[in-house]
């Protein structure tokens, strides 16, 4: 987790909780955001599965060519899985 994200969530949650004008729903939303941000990230292979599915859909919709999708996926795999 990036330190800036943790600091931002901590400050915004504390500010929301400390303010008398903040509604209970705002505090709940801040807590939910903090739980999402601070939750563990999916493992790299699960992320790559999602990327592969998204790129396959983009190819089907003619948003990218199969070659572009393959190059992009290979680049991301290198970063996420450490193959590069």
PDB file of N, CA and C in Angstrom:
ATOM      1  N   UNK A   1       0.852  -1.167   0.000  1.00  0.00           N
ATOM      2  CA  UNK A   1       0.000   0.000   0.000  1.00  0.00           C
ATOM      3  C   UNK A   1       0.895   1.226   0.000  1.00  0.00           C
ATOM      4  N   UNK A   2       0.531   2.191  -0.808  1.00  0.00           N
ATOM      5  CA  UNK A   2       1.299   3.417  -0.881  1.00  0.00           C
ATOM      6  C   UNK A   2       1.065   4.250   0.375  1.00  0.00           C
ATOM      7  N   UNK A   3       2.135   4.844   0.877  1.00  0.00           N
ATOM      8  CA  UNK A   3       2.032   5.638   2.102  1.00  0.00           C
ATOM      9  C   UNK A   3       1.108   6.821   1.924  1.00  0.00           C
ATOM     10  N   UNK A   4       1.136   7.449   0.734  1.00  0.00           N
ATOM     11  CA  UNK A   4       0.273   8.606   0.499  1.00  0.00           C
ATOM     12  C   UNK A   4      -1.197   8.219   0.573  1.00  0.00           C
ATOM     13  N   UNK A   5      -1.547   7.050   0.053  1.00  0.00           N
ATOM     14  CA  UNK A   5      -2.937   6.607   0.091  1.00  0.00           C
ATOM     15  C   UNK A   5      -3.380   6.353   1.519  1.00  0.00           C
ATOM     16  N   UNK A   6      -2.518   5.722   2.303  1.00  0.00           N
ATOM     17  CA  UNK A   6      -2.856   5.443   3.697  1.00  0.00           C
ATOM     18  C   UNK A   6      -3.010   6.755   4.459  1.00  0.00           C
ATOM     19  N   UNK A   7      -2.095   7.689   4.238  1.00  0.00           N
ATOM     20  CA  UNK A   7      -2.165   8.978   4.912  1.00  0.00           C
ATOM     21  C   UNK A   7      -3.433   9.725   4.506  1.00  0.00           C
ATOM     22  N   UNK A   8      -3.787   9.698   3.212  1.00  0.00           N
ATOM     23  CA  UNK A   8      -4.993  10.371   2.741  1.00  0.00           C
ATOM     24  C   UNK A   8      -6.239   9.782   3.386  1.00  0.00           C
ATOM     25  N   UNK A   9      -6.322   8.467   3.383  1.00  0.00           N
ATOM     26  CA  UNK A   9      -7.496   7.813   3.968  1.00  0.00           C
ATOM     27  C   UNK A   9      -7.579   8.112   5.459  1.00  0.00           C
ATOM     28  N   UNK A  10      -6.441   8.061   6.128  1.00  0.00           N
ATOM     29  CA  UNK A  10      -6.424   8.326   7.568  1.00  0.00           C
ATOM     30  C   UNK A  10      -6.873   9.753   7.851  1.00  0.00           C
ATOM     31  N   UNK A  11      -6.338  10.699   7.112  1.00  0.00           N
ATOM     32  CA  UNK A  11      -6.697  12.104   7.339  1.00  0.00           C
ATOM     33  C   UNK A  11      -8.146  12.380   6.994  1.00  0.00           C
ATOM     34  N   UNK A  12      -8.618  11.892   5.857  1.00  0.00           N
ATOM     35  CA  UNK A  12      -9.993  12.177   5.462  1.00  0.00           C
ATOM     36  C   UNK A  12     -10.988  11.495   6.379  1.00  0.00           C
ATOM     37  N   UNK A  13     -10.661  10.290   6.824  1.00  0.00           N
ATOM     38  CA  UNK A  13     -11.548   9.593   7.752  1.00  0.00           C
ATOM     39  C   UNK A  13     -11.572  10.310   9.097  1.00  0.00           C
ATOM     40  N   UNK A  14     -10.413  10.739   9.580  1.00  0.00           N
ATOM     41  CA  UNK A  14     -10.343  11.447  10.852  1.00  0.00           C
ATOM     42  C   UNK A  14     -11.055  12.786  10.761  1.00  0.00           C
ATOM     43  N   UNK A  15     -10.883  13.479   9.634  1.00  0.00           N
ATOM     44  CA  UNK A  15     -11.550  14.766   9.462  1.00  0.00           C
ATOM     45  C   UNK A  15     -13.061  14.587   9.410  1.00  0.00           C
ATOM     46  N   UNK A  16     -13.500  13.544   8.723  1.00  0.00           N
ATOM     47  CA  UNK A  16     -14.937  13.295   8.630  1.00  0.00           C
ATOM     48  C   UNK A  16     -15.514  12.926   9.988  1.00  0.00           C
ATOM     49  N   UNK A  17     -14.788  12.119  10.747  1.00  0.00           N
ATOM     50  CA  UNK A  17     -15.281  11.698  12.057  1.00  0.00           C
ATOM     51  C   UNK A  17     -15.249  12.845  13.049  1.00  0.00           C
ATOM     52  N   UNK A  18     -14.290  13.753  12.910  1.00  0.00           N
ATOM     53  CA  UNK A  18     -14.153  14.857  13.848  1.00  0.00           C
ATOM     54  C   UNK A  18     -15.109  16.000  13.602  1.00  0.00           C
ATOM     55  N   UNK A  19     -15.642  16.095  12.444  1.00  0.00           N
ATOM     56  CA  UNK A  19     -16.529  17.196  12.108  1.00  0.00           C
ATOM     57  C   UNK A  19     -17.938  16.922  12.596  1.00  0.00           C
ATOM     58  N   UNK A  20     -18.530  17.904  13.270  1.00  0.00           N
ATOM     59  CA  UNK A  20     -19.894  17.730  13.764  1.00  0.00           C
ATOM     60  C   UNK A  20     -20.915  17.809  12.643  1.00  0.00           C
ATOM     61  N   UNK A  21     -20.554  18.437  11.538  1.00  0.00           N
ATOM     62  CA  UNK A  21     -21.490  18.634  10.446  1.00  0.00           C
ATOM     63  C   UNK A  21     -21.578  17.423   9.522  1.00  0.00           C
ATOM     64  N   UNK A  22     -20.710  16.448   9.735  1.00  0.00           N
ATOM     65  CA  UNK A  22     -20.683  15.280   8.856  1.00  0.00           C
ATOM     66  C   UNK A  22     -21.800  14.326   9.237  1.00  0.00           C
ATOM     67  N   UNK A  23     -22.517  13.859   8.248  1.00  0.00           N
ATOM     68  CA  UNK A  23     -23.589  12.893   8.494  1.00  0.00           C
ATOM     69  C   UNK A  23     -23.015  11.504   8.700  1.00  0.00           C
ATOM     70  N   UNK A  24     -23.799  10.660   9.296  1.00  0.00           N
ATOM     71  CA  UNK A  24     -23.362   9.286   9.553  1.00  0.00           C
ATOM     72  C   UNK A  24     -23.056   8.550   8.255  1.00  0.00           C
ATOM     73  N   UNK A  25     -23.790   8.871   7.184  1.00  0.00           N
ATOM     74  CA  UNK A  25     -23.526   8.195   5.917  1.00  0.00           C
ATOM     75  C   UNK A  25     -22.166   8.560   5.352  1.00  0.00           C
ATOM     76  N   UNK A  26     -21.738   9.776   5.583  1.00  0.00           N
ATOM     77  CA  UNK A  26     -20.414  10.189   5.114  1.00  0.00           C
ATOM     78  C   UNK A  26     -19.323   9.435   5.845  1.00  0.00           C
ATOM     79  N   UNK A  27     -19.508   9.228   7.130  1.00  0.00           N
ATOM     80  CA  UNK A  27     -18.531   8.480   7.906  1.00  0.00           C
ATOM     81  C   UNK A  27     -18.497   7.030   7.430  1.00  0.00           C
ATOM     82  N   UNK A  28     -19.674   6.474   7.173  1.00  0.00           N
ATOM     83  CA  UNK A  28     -19.732   5.100   6.679  1.00  0.00           C
ATOM     84  C   UNK A  28     -19.049   4.987   5.321  1.00  0.00           C
ATOM     85  N   UNK A  29     -19.253   5.985   4.466  1.00  0.00           N
ATOM     86  CA  UNK A  29     -18.621   5.966   3.149  1.00  0.00           C
ATOM     87  C   UNK A  29     -17.105   6.060   3.279  1.00  0.00           C
ATOM     88  N   UNK A  30     -16.625   6.893   4.191  1.00  0.00           N
ATOM     89  CA  UNK A  30     -15.184   7.014   4.397  1.00  0.00           C
ATOM     90  C   UNK A  30     -14.607   5.707   4.930  1.00  0.00           C
ATOM     91  N   UNK A  31     -15.322   5.062   5.819  1.00  0.00           N
ATOM     92  CA  UNK A  31     -14.854   3.784   6.352  1.00  0.00           C
ATOM     93  C   UNK A  31     -14.825   2.716   5.264  1.00  0.00           C
ATOM     94  N   UNK A  32     -15.841   2.714   4.408  1.00  0.00           N
ATOM     95  CA  UNK A  32     -15.871   1.766   3.301  1.00  0.00           C
ATOM     96  C   UNK A  32     -14.710   2.016   2.348  1.00  0.00           C
ATOM     97  N   UNK A  33     -14.456   3.282   2.036  1.00  0.00           N
ATOM     98  CA  UNK A  33     -13.340   3.611   1.152  1.00  0.00           C
ATOM     99  C   UNK A  33     -12.022   3.170   1.770  1.00  0.00           C
ATOM    100  N   UNK A  34     -11.870   3.374   3.065  1.00  0.00           N
ATOM    101  CA  UNK A  34     -10.642   2.961   3.741  1.00  0.00           C
ATOM    102  C   UNK A  34     -10.482   1.444   3.686  1.00  0.00           C
ATOM    103  N   UNK A  35     -11.576   0.723   3.865  1.00  0.00           N
ATOM    104  CA  UNK A  35     -11.465  -0.737   3.832  1.00  0.00           C
ATOM    105  C   UNK A  35     -11.108  -1.234   2.442  1.00  0.00           C
ATOM    106  N   UNK A  36     -11.615  -0.567   1.411  1.00  0.00           N
ATOM    107  CA  UNK A  36     -11.288  -0.962   0.042  1.00  0.00           C
ATOM    108  C   UNK A  36      -9.827  -0.661  -0.266  1.00  0.00           C
ATOM    109  N   UNK A  37      -9.387   0.529   0.106  1.00  0.00           N
ATOM    110  CA  UNK A  37      -8.019   0.936  -0.200  1.00  0.00           C
ATOM    111  C   UNK A  37      -7.016   0.096   0.579  1.00  0.00           C
ATOM    112  N   UNK A  38      -7.325  -0.214   1.822  1.00  0.00           N
ATOM    113  CA  UNK A  38      -6.387  -0.930   2.669  1.00  0.00           C
ATOM    114  C   UNK A  38      -6.489  -2.441   2.545  1.00  0.00           C
ATOM    115  N   UNK A  39      -7.453  -2.941   1.758  1.00  0.00           N
ATOM    116  CA  UNK A  39      -7.585  -4.382   1.599  1.00  0.00           C
ATOM    117  C   UNK A  39      -6.440  -4.905   0.730  1.00  0.00           C
ATOM    118  N   UNK A  40      -6.052  -6.146   0.931  1.00  0.00           N
ATOM    119  CA  UNK A  40      -4.944  -6.679   0.147  1.00  0.00           C
ATOM    120  C   UNK A  40      -5.303  -6.760  -1.338  1.00  0.00           C
ATOM    121  N   UNK A  41      -4.332  -6.460  -2.166  1.00  0.00           N
ATOM    122  CA  UNK A  41      -4.543  -6.511  -3.608  1.00  0.00           C
ATOM    123  C   UNK A  41      -4.611  -7.964  -4.063  1.00  0.00           C
ATOM    124  N   UNK A  42      -5.300  -8.168  -5.168  1.00  0.00           N
ATOM    125  CA  UNK A  42      -5.377  -9.508  -5.749  1.00  0.00           C
ATOM    126  C   UNK A  42      -3.982  -9.942  -6.176  1.00  0.00           C
ATOM    127  N   UNK A  43      -3.734 -11.236  -6.137  1.00  0.00           N
ATOM    128  CA  UNK A  43      -2.420 -11.709  -6.554  1.00  0.00           C
ATOM    129  C   UNK A  43      -2.235 -11.464  -8.043  1.00  0.00           C
ATOM    130  N   UNK A  44      -0.987 -11.462  -8.465  1.00  0.00           N
ATOM    131  CA  UNK A  44      -0.640 -11.074  -9.833  1.00  0.00           C
ATOM    132  C   UNK A  44      -1.301 -11.963 -10.874  1.00  0.00           C
ATOM    133  N   UNK A  45      -1.400 -13.254 -10.630  1.00  0.00           N
ATOM    134  CA  UNK A  45      -1.999 -14.137 -11.632  1.00  0.00           C
ATOM    135  C   UNK A  45      -3.489 -13.853 -11.789  1.00  0.00           C
ATOM    136  N   UNK A  46      -4.173 -13.524 -10.702  1.00  0.00           N
ATOM    137  CA  UNK A  46      -5.589 -13.177 -10.796  1.00  0.00           C
ATOM    138  C   UNK A  46      -5.761 -11.864 -11.555  1.00  0.00           C
ATOM    139  N   UNK A  47      -4.866 -10.928 -11.318  1.00  0.00           N
ATOM    140  CA  UNK A  47      -4.922  -9.654 -12.047  1.00  0.00           C
ATOM    141  C   UNK A  47      -4.693  -9.884 -13.534  1.00  0.00           C
ATOM    142  N   UNK A  48      -3.733 -10.751 -13.867  1.00  0.00           N
ATOM    143  CA  UNK A  48      -3.460 -11.030 -15.278  1.00  0.00           C
ATOM    144  C   UNK A  48      -4.633 -11.732 -15.947  1.00  0.00           C
ATOM    145  N   UNK A  49      -5.342 -12.585 -15.210  1.00  0.00           N
ATOM    146  CA  UNK A  49      -6.535 -13.224 -15.769  1.00  0.00           C
ATOM    147  C   UNK A  49      -7.569 -12.172 -16.142  1.00  0.00           C
ATOM    148  N   UNK A  50      -7.745 -11.192 -15.284  1.00  0.00           N
ATOM    149  CA  UNK A  50      -8.683 -10.103 -15.563  1.00  0.00           C
ATOM    150  C   UNK A  50      -8.241  -9.264 -16.745  1.00  0.00           C
ATOM    151  N   UNK A  51      -6.957  -8.973 -16.815  1.00  0.00           N
ATOM    152  CA  UNK A  51      -6.417  -8.204 -17.940  1.00  0.00           C
ATOM    153  C   UNK A  51      -6.634  -8.962 -19.243  1.00  0.00           C
ATOM    154  N   UNK A  52      -6.367 -10.266 -19.219  1.00  0.00           N
ATOM    155  CA  UNK A  52      -6.551 -11.079 -20.419  1.00  0.00           C
ATOM    156  C   UNK A  52      -8.009 -11.040 -20.883  1.00  0.00           C
ATOM    157  N   UNK A  53      -8.932 -11.178 -19.952  1.00  0.00           N
ATOM    158  CA  UNK A  53     -10.352 -11.148 -20.308  1.00  0.00           C
ATOM    159  C   UNK A  53     -10.757  -9.784 -20.857  1.00  0.00           C
ATOM    160  N   UNK A  54     -10.266  -8.716 -20.232  1.00  0.00           N
ATOM    161  CA  UNK A  54     -10.585  -7.366 -20.704  1.00  0.00           C
ATOM    162  C   UNK A  54     -10.031  -7.114 -22.106  1.00  0.00           C
ATOM    163  N   UNK A  55      -8.815  -7.578 -22.344  1.00  0.00           N
ATOM    164  CA  UNK A  55      -8.217  -7.380 -23.664  1.00  0.00           C
ATOM    165  C   UNK A  55      -8.915  -8.222 -24.725  1.00  0.00           C
ATOM    166  N   UNK A  56      -9.330  -9.423 -24.368  1.00  0.00           N
ATOM    167  CA  UNK A  56     -10.073 -10.248 -25.326  1.00  0.00           C
ATOM    168  C   UNK A  56     -11.374  -9.562 -25.717  1.00  0.00           C
ATOM    169  N   UNK A  57     -12.026  -8.960 -24.750  1.00  0.00           N
ATOM    170  CA  UNK A  57     -13.273  -8.226 -25.039  1.00  0.00           C
ATOM    171  C   UNK A  57     -12.989  -7.007 -25.913  1.00  0.00           C
ATOM    172  N   UNK A  58     -11.896  -6.301 -25.652  1.00  0.00           N
ATOM    173  CA  UNK A  58     -11.534  -5.140 -26.463  1.00  0.00           C
ATOM    174  C   UNK A  58     -11.241  -5.544 -27.903  1.00  0.00           C
ATOM    175  N   UNK A  59     -10.625  -6.708 -28.093  1.00  0.00           N
ATOM    176  CA  UNK A  59     -10.374  -7.207 -29.449  1.00  0.00           C
ATOM    177  C   UNK A  59     -11.697  -7.530 -30.136  1.00  0.00           C
ATOM    178  N   UNK A  60     -12.621  -8.155 -29.413  1.00  0.00           N
ATOM    179  CA  UNK A  60     -13.939  -8.476 -29.980  1.00  0.00           C
ATOM    180  C   UNK A  60     -14.682  -7.221 -30.423  1.00  0.00           C
ATOM    181  N   UNK A  61     -14.514  -6.152 -29.662  1.00  0.00           N
ATOM    182  CA  UNK A  61     -15.199  -4.897 -29.981  1.00  0.00           C
ATOM    183  C   UNK A  61     -14.413  -4.035 -30.969  1.00  0.00           C
ATOM    184  N   UNK A  62     -13.314  -4.585 -31.493  1.00  0.00           N
ATOM    185  CA  UNK A  62     -12.447  -3.879 -32.444  1.00  0.00           C
ATOM    186  C   UNK A  62     -11.898  -2.567 -31.878  1.00  0.00           C
ATOM    187  N   UNK A  63     -11.664  -2.545 -30.570  1.00  0.00           N
ATOM    188  CA  UNK A  63     -11.063  -1.376 -29.947  1.00  0.00           C
ATOM    189  C   UNK A  63      -9.543  -1.423 -30.049  1.00  0.00           C
ATOM    190  N   UNK A  64      -8.986  -2.619 -30.087  1.00  0.00           N
ATOM    191  CA  UNK A  64      -7.554  -2.832 -30.284  1.00  0.00           C
ATOM    192  C   UNK A  64      -7.387  -4.034 -31.193  1.00  0.00           C
ATOM    193  N   UNK A  65      -6.214  -4.118 -31.822  1.00  0.00           N
ATOM    194  CA  UNK A  65      -5.922  -5.283 -32.653  1.00  0.00           C
ATOM    195  C   UNK A  65      -5.410  -6.407 -31.759  1.00  0.00           C
ATOM    196  N   UNK A  66      -5.477  -7.645 -32.237  1.00  0.00           N
ATOM    197  CA  UNK A  66      -4.920  -8.750 -31.443  1.00  0.00           C
ATOM    198  C   UNK A  66      -3.434  -8.563 -31.130  1.00  0.00           C
ATOM    199  N   UNK A  67      -2.695  -7.964 -32.078  1.00  0.00           N
ATOM    200  CA  UNK A  67      -1.267  -7.729 -31.859  1.00  0.00           C
ATOM    201  C   UNK A  67      -1.046  -6.707 -30.754  1.00  0.00           C
ATOM    202  N   UNK A  68      -1.858  -5.625 -30.756  1.00  0.00           N
ATOM    203  CA  UNK A  68      -1.739  -4.617 -29.702  1.00  0.00           C
ATOM    204  C   UNK A  68      -2.060  -5.224 -28.339  1.00  0.00           C
ATOM    205  N   UNK A  69      -3.104  -6.032 -28.302  1.00  0.00           N
ATOM    206  CA  UNK A  69      -3.500  -6.663 -27.042  1.00  0.00           C
ATOM    207  C   UNK A  69      -2.394  -7.580 -26.532  1.00  0.00           C
ATOM    208  N   UNK A  70      -1.788  -8.354 -27.435  1.00  0.00           N
ATOM    209  CA  UNK A  70      -0.729  -9.284 -27.034  1.00  0.00           C
ATOM    210  C   UNK A  70       0.483  -8.529 -26.494  1.00  0.00           C
ATOM    211  N   UNK A  71       0.865  -7.437 -27.161  1.00  0.00           N
ATOM    212  CA  UNK A  71       2.015  -6.650 -26.698  1.00  0.00           C
ATOM    213  C   UNK A  71       1.733  -6.011 -25.341  1.00  0.00           C
ATOM    214  N   UNK A  72       0.539  -5.467 -25.185  1.00  0.00           N
ATOM    215  CA  UNK A  72       0.177  -4.824 -23.926  1.00  0.00           C
ATOM    216  C   UNK A  72       0.144  -5.838 -22.788  1.00  0.00           C
ATOM    217  N   UNK A  73      -0.445  -7.008 -23.058  1.00  0.00           N
ATOM    218  CA  UNK A  73      -0.515  -8.043 -22.034  1.00  0.00           C
ATOM    219  C   UNK A  73       0.886  -8.524 -21.647  1.00  0.00           C
ATOM    220  N   UNK A  74       1.760  -8.661 -22.617  1.00  0.00           N
ATOM    221  CA  UNK A  74       3.127  -9.093 -22.333  1.00  0.00           C
ATOM    222  C   UNK A  74       3.856  -8.055 -21.476  1.00  0.00           C
ATOM    223  N   UNK A  75       3.637  -6.774 -21.778  1.00  0.00           N
ATOM    224  CA  UNK A  75       4.276  -5.713 -21.004  1.00  0.00           C
ATOM    225  C   UNK A  75       3.777  -5.724 -19.556  1.00  0.00           C
ATOM    226  N   UNK A  76       2.467  -5.867 -19.389  1.00  0.00           N
ATOM    227  CA  UNK A  76       1.915  -5.919 -18.033  1.00  0.00           C
ATOM    228  C   UNK A  76       2.369  -7.168 -17.284  1.00  0.00           C
ATOM    229  N   UNK A  77       2.448  -8.284 -17.980  1.00  0.00           N
ATOM    230  CA  UNK A  77       2.906  -9.516 -17.345  1.00  0.00           C
ATOM    231  C   UNK A  77       4.337  -9.349 -16.841  1.00  0.00           C
ATOM    232  N   UNK A  78       5.137  -8.668 -17.605  1.00  0.00           N
ATOM    233  CA  UNK A  78       6.510  -8.404 -17.176  1.00  0.00           C
ATOM    234  C   UNK A  78       6.554  -7.590 -15.904  1.00  0.00           C
ATOM    235  N   UNK A  79       5.668  -6.619 -15.786  1.00  0.00           N
ATOM    236  CA  UNK A  79       5.649  -5.771 -14.597  1.00  0.00           C
ATOM    237  C   UNK A  79       5.032  -6.487 -13.402  1.00  0.00           C
ATOM    238  N   UNK A  80       3.919  -7.184 -13.636  1.00  0.00           N
ATOM    239  CA  UNK A  80       3.209  -7.807 -12.530  1.00  0.00           C
ATOM    240  C   UNK A  80       3.848  -9.104 -12.070  1.00  0.00           C
ATOM    241  N   UNK A  81       4.309  -9.889 -13.006  1.00  0.00           N
ATOM    242  CA  UNK A  81       4.846 -11.208 -12.670  1.00  0.00           C
ATOM    243  C   UNK A  81       6.368 -11.232 -12.572  1.00  0.00           C
ATOM    244  N   UNK A  82       7.013 -10.134 -12.980  1.00  0.00           N
ATOM    245  CA  UNK A  82       8.463 -10.057 -12.893  1.00  0.00           C
ATOM    246  C   UNK A  82       9.186 -10.812 -13.977  1.00  0.00           C
ATOM    247  N   UNK A  83       8.548 -10.955 -15.148  1.00  0.00           N
ATOM    248  CA  UNK A  83       9.166 -11.697 -16.246  1.00  0.00           C
ATOM    249  C   UNK A  83      10.095 -10.846 -17.097  1.00  0.00           C
ATOM    250  N   UNK A  84      10.069  -9.536 -16.887  1.00  0.00           N
ATOM    251  CA  UNK A  84      10.869  -8.670 -17.749  1.00  0.00           C
ATOM    252  C   UNK A  84      12.221  -8.365 -17.169  1.00  0.00           C
TER     253      UNK A  84
END
